[in-house]
XYZ file of C-alpha atoms in Angstrom:
337
model
C -8.912 -12.409 -29.834
C -8.510 -10.296 -26.690
C -6.698 -6.910 -27.339
C -3.569 -6.550 -25.205
C -4.028 -4.937 -21.746
C -0.849 -2.911 -19.974
C -0.055 -3.207 -15.886
C 1.512 0.117 -15.019
C 3.981 0.304 -12.409
C 4.205 3.571 -10.473
C 7.535 4.599 -8.941
C 7.737 7.695 -6.991
C 11.693 8.680 -6.325
C 12.913 11.333 -4.221
C 17.040 11.514 -3.334
C 17.348 8.014 -3.700
C 20.531 7.591 -4.709
C 21.439 5.146 -2.970
C 19.376 2.628 -3.351
C 17.363 3.466 -6.897
C 19.048 1.395 -9.151
C 18.690 -1.621 -7.740
C 15.561 -1.207 -7.691
C 14.575 0.210 -11.347
C 16.914 -3.115 -12.173
C 14.266 -5.292 -10.342
C 11.669 -3.648 -12.243
C 12.363 -3.533 -15.285
C 13.132 -7.046 -15.430
C 10.008 -8.189 -14.073
C 9.168 -11.576 -15.856
C 6.486 -11.356 -18.083
C 5.781 -14.851 -19.803
C 2.611 -15.755 -17.407
C 1.178 -12.101 -18.470
C 1.905 -13.068 -22.397
C 0.703 -16.900 -22.311
C -2.510 -15.653 -20.079
C -3.700 -12.667 -21.942
C -1.260 -10.966 -23.610
C -0.738 -8.668 -21.185
C 2.392 -6.263 -21.036
C 3.916 -3.992 -18.463
C 4.832 -0.685 -18.440
C 6.822 1.503 -16.219
C 5.988 5.454 -15.223
C 8.175 7.019 -13.197
C 7.709 10.420 -11.680
C 10.769 12.013 -9.146
C 9.342 14.854 -6.523
C 12.067 16.995 -7.279
C 15.087 15.614 -6.147
C 18.495 17.537 -5.177
C 20.725 14.494 -5.508
C 21.276 11.849 -8.499
C 18.108 10.154 -8.458
C 17.040 10.963 -11.950
C 20.604 11.209 -13.904
C 20.790 7.105 -12.170
C 17.509 5.893 -13.405
C 17.819 7.525 -16.671
C 20.964 5.199 -17.163
C 19.922 2.584 -16.149
C 16.899 3.055 -18.696
C 19.167 3.598 -21.325
C 21.615 0.457 -20.644
C 18.414 -1.562 -19.941
C 17.062 -0.542 -23.633
C 20.138 -1.200 -25.122
C 20.458 -4.780 -23.833
C 16.858 -5.840 -24.502
C 15.803 -6.781 -27.558
C 12.068 -6.004 -26.880
C 12.403 -3.698 -23.779
C 9.493 -2.765 -21.344
C 8.150 0.956 -22.035
C 9.320 3.071 -19.398
C 7.951 6.423 -19.155
C 9.845 9.263 -16.998
C 7.467 12.390 -16.364
C 8.832 15.963 -16.625
C 6.731 17.047 -13.746
C 9.281 17.405 -11.058
C 7.888 19.893 -8.726
C 8.597 19.100 -5.018
C 5.368 17.915 -3.381
C 6.937 16.932 -0.125
C 4.711 13.986 0.265
C 4.832 10.210 -0.671
C 0.867 10.151 -1.485
C 0.659 13.483 -3.521
C 3.529 11.884 -5.724
C 1.559 8.366 -6.014
C -1.193 10.154 -6.718
C 0.048 12.358 -9.332
C 1.139 9.237 -10.890
C -2.364 7.434 -10.646
C -3.648 10.564 -12.566
C -1.663 10.170 -15.349
C -1.875 5.839 -15.486
C -3.916 4.852 -18.288
C -2.985 0.824 -17.822
C -5.718 -1.762 -16.985
C -3.842 -2.685 -13.732
C -1.641 -0.285 -11.954
C 0.737 -1.501 -9.053
C 2.850 1.147 -6.960
C 6.626 0.977 -6.199
C 9.144 2.578 -3.592
C 12.481 3.846 -4.604
C 14.231 1.640 -2.328
C 12.918 -2.174 -2.595
C 14.075 -4.876 -4.680
C 10.943 -6.595 -6.343
C 11.206 -10.575 -6.616
C 11.071 -11.465 -10.622
C 7.645 -12.947 -10.606
C 6.344 -10.340 -8.569
C 3.920 -8.840 -11.029
C 3.033 -12.184 -12.759
C 2.294 -14.041 -9.613
C -0.007 -10.815 -8.749
C -1.878 -10.740 -11.938
C -2.872 -14.481 -11.654
C -4.421 -13.877 -8.509
C -6.212 -10.526 -9.800
C -7.366 -12.364 -12.448
C -9.081 -15.237 -10.464
C -10.955 -12.668 -7.970
C -12.141 -10.489 -11.558
C -13.781 -14.237 -12.738
C -15.318 -14.637 -9.293
C -16.239 -10.998 -9.085
C -16.491 -9.255 -12.308
C -13.950 -6.685 -13.795
C -16.464 -3.832 -12.772
C -15.871 -4.783 -8.974
C -12.954 -2.718 -7.455
C -9.980 -5.400 -6.357
C -7.070 -4.708 -4.509
C -4.437 -7.617 -4.710
C -1.714 -7.047 -1.548
C 1.123 -9.562 -0.935
C 3.396 -10.842 1.653
C 6.609 -9.239 1.978
C 10.396 -9.980 2.907
C 12.400 -7.232 5.255
C 15.912 -6.159 4.566
C 17.852 -3.410 6.556
C 19.518 -0.430 5.011
C 22.710 -2.875 3.799
C 20.550 -5.332 2.710
C 20.729 -7.911 4.790
C 17.502 -9.467 5.370
C 15.659 -8.921 8.698
C 12.435 -11.559 8.132
C 11.131 -14.032 5.924
C 7.669 -12.906 6.366
C 6.320 -9.188 7.550
C 3.136 -10.913 8.558
C 5.383 -13.441 10.781
C 7.372 -10.692 11.756
C 4.052 -8.466 12.788
C 2.021 -11.384 13.693
C -0.585 -10.043 11.439
C -3.813 -12.214 10.917
C -3.885 -14.202 7.650
C -7.242 -15.522 8.022
C -9.889 -14.435 5.293
C -12.681 -12.469 6.661
C -10.423 -11.226 9.615
C -7.011 -10.006 7.805
C -8.529 -7.605 5.408
C -11.941 -7.200 7.030
C -13.575 -3.306 7.180
C -13.488 -3.338 11.160
C -9.466 -4.438 11.010
C -8.725 -1.849 8.297
C -10.028 1.201 9.724
C -7.692 0.889 12.846
C -4.674 -1.015 11.409
C -3.155 -0.961 7.861
C -2.206 -4.533 6.727
C -1.819 -3.644 2.826
C 1.745 -2.098 1.868
C 1.384 -0.011 -0.716
C 4.330 -1.720 -2.537
C 2.672 -4.604 -2.776
C -0.263 -3.690 -4.179
C -2.313 -3.972 -7.750
C -5.333 -2.394 -8.204
C -7.522 -3.138 -11.223
C -9.443 -0.460 -13.383
C -12.362 -0.034 -11.409
C -10.484 0.233 -8.108
C -7.814 2.708 -9.477
C -10.762 4.959 -11.045
C -12.842 4.992 -7.243
C -9.094 5.836 -6.027
C -8.464 8.744 -8.460
C -11.965 10.543 -7.441
C -10.048 11.344 -3.562
C -7.670 14.089 -3.630
C -4.701 13.464 -1.881
C -5.762 15.606 1.207
C -8.278 13.351 2.017
C -5.755 10.797 2.405
C -4.213 11.768 6.019
C -2.698 8.743 6.593
C -1.303 7.184 3.449
C -2.545 6.330 0.194
C -2.319 2.651 0.778
C -4.411 2.812 3.712
C -7.220 5.180 2.410
C -7.337 2.466 -0.771
C -7.428 -0.584 1.365
C -10.148 0.758 3.179
C -12.116 1.878 0.051
C -11.790 -0.910 -1.921
C -13.000 -3.247 1.679
C -15.895 -1.524 1.466
C -17.004 -1.520 -2.233
C -15.186 -4.475 -3.611
C -12.819 -7.163 -2.713
C -9.042 -7.173 -1.156
C -7.837 -10.456 -1.717
C -3.961 -11.436 -0.565
C -1.004 -13.601 -1.930
C 0.034 -15.281 0.974
C 3.909 -15.059 -0.606
C 6.825 -12.721 -0.266
C 7.438 -11.214 -3.693
C 9.528 -7.967 -2.355
C 12.335 -7.360 -0.253
C 11.113 -4.393 1.385
C 14.152 -2.145 2.810
C 13.405 -1.505 6.561
C 15.107 1.728 7.301
C 16.596 2.339 11.265
C 14.509 5.672 11.575
C 11.587 3.660 11.475
C 11.479 2.753 14.935
C 8.359 0.951 15.767
C 8.592 -1.182 12.231
C 12.443 -2.234 12.903
C 11.324 -4.202 15.892
C 9.424 -7.298 15.796
C 5.463 -7.730 17.555
C 5.218 -8.582 20.973
C 9.275 -7.783 21.457
C 10.625 -6.070 24.226
C 11.975 -3.796 21.861
C 8.774 -3.050 20.242
C 7.365 -2.253 24.028
C 9.802 0.470 24.414
C 9.790 1.966 21.019
C 5.596 1.888 21.274
C 5.668 3.691 24.387
C 8.923 5.860 23.796
C 6.316 7.691 21.159
C 4.126 8.457 23.873
C 0.376 9.043 24.216
C 0.046 12.604 21.945
C 1.504 11.052 18.900
C -1.109 7.787 19.452
C -4.109 10.000 20.025
C -2.968 12.256 16.811
C -2.728 9.413 14.770
C -5.831 7.842 15.786
C -7.282 11.366 15.130
C -6.128 10.958 11.471
C -7.848 7.785 11.451
C -10.979 8.966 12.148
C -10.952 12.042 9.638
C -9.494 9.898 7.013
C -12.428 7.318 7.304
C -14.747 10.662 7.290
C -13.669 11.565 4.492
C -14.083 8.073 2.649
C -17.207 7.851 3.817
C -18.283 11.727 2.973
C -17.177 10.950 -0.383
C -18.280 7.124 -1.118
C -21.398 6.493 1.346
C -23.827 5.588 -0.972
C -21.255 3.112 -3.053
C -20.600 1.301 0.023
C -23.640 1.249 1.579
C -24.691 -0.263 -1.881
C -21.873 -2.925 -1.688
C -21.718 -3.991 2.078
C -24.866 -2.525 3.953
C -26.155 0.108 6.156
C -24.617 -1.926 9.121
C -20.874 -0.673 7.472
C -22.139 2.443 7.119
C -23.006 2.968 10.642
C -19.957 1.287 12.058
C -17.744 3.716 9.839
C -19.640 7.093 10.732
C -19.503 5.938 14.351
C -16.011 5.105 14.194
C -15.633 8.555 12.403
C -17.211 10.369 15.145
C -14.605 9.165 17.801
C -12.718 12.180 17.297
C -15.044 14.096 19.602
C -15.549 10.687 21.902
C -14.101 10.216 25.291
C -12.432 7.066 26.151
C -15.641 5.504 27.425
C -16.894 5.918 24.484
C -14.526 5.237 22.218
C -14.123 1.707 24.704
C -17.659 1.197 24.315
C -16.926 1.471 20.469
C -13.831 -0.626 20.440
C -16.184 -3.630 22.251
C -19.411 -3.719 19.902
C -17.571 -3.869 16.990
C -14.280 -5.433 17.779
C -12.027 -2.927 16.351
C -8.919 -4.003 17.443
C -5.167 -3.317 16.387
C -3.278 -6.802 15.766
C -0.925 -7.830 18.722
C -0.860 -7.449 22.528
C 1.012 -4.704 22.877
C -1.079 -2.677 20.258
C -3.985 -3.734 21.765
C -3.322 -2.705 25.476
C -1.577 0.840 24.152
C -4.968 1.380 22.541
C -7.229 0.365 25.609
C -4.694 2.490 27.691
C -4.199 5.518 25.822
C -7.312 6.136 23.704
């Protein structure tokens, strides 16, 4: 008889009083029926607030108290005492990861809403991957998501359709694709212990773009990234996210992309080169063992583009097929690199 395993949902909050109550409700009511039937897994919620100055923590505590009073077998909820403000979502998630002891971890933003079967559906995919590749292999599973606006009105059923992202295996989560553009959204992710332990080795300071982008590249290079082609979360798209609020290929996206200017584009690309350099320096031997010397060479060449001229960058992009998804993004990449 196998022992019960735990799936830790890691929730990072900061000044989220407007939306956090609905998200907490969606998390503590995640279905466990499929988990119990398969291997007896249980879900635990771990919350860390990053020093909110509004009512976020009070709202969370009241919702949890209400939930525990109403449920016969309530989910375990742990609220960390650490509320020192870091000002960084990545820092907050890495602090959560450092205290998580579950066999699997998931990441949650404060203002989304999870569909009730999100955890068990993602876990079902994870188990299939572990059966195929082994539990010692770092595995990351991510899913599609639907989009809603600040008022909860649906914008799009599928983020992958909305942004015209590739779904094809071997393209969607390839290292060459992930290097330059992240298609793995952190709030859709589940990682097994092998992947989580690997990510824990790196400090948040090396995740200069975002923890989910860092994790996606790392696991793609050392293990396996899998995709559930189904929206299992309602992701809240805020109006301040100017680029993400527009459909890929639309006139609105075209205007938004160019309004940021070449300076911001180059800054983001430099961060991408630096992040790859950090990953390669820390995990190079393991990447070589799993993905081979050619992958190490590609990542090294990519990281060195931070010092390269436009001609060298264009030659690299062509050599390895490293391009952003979508015609507009690719054109911007070619013109502004």
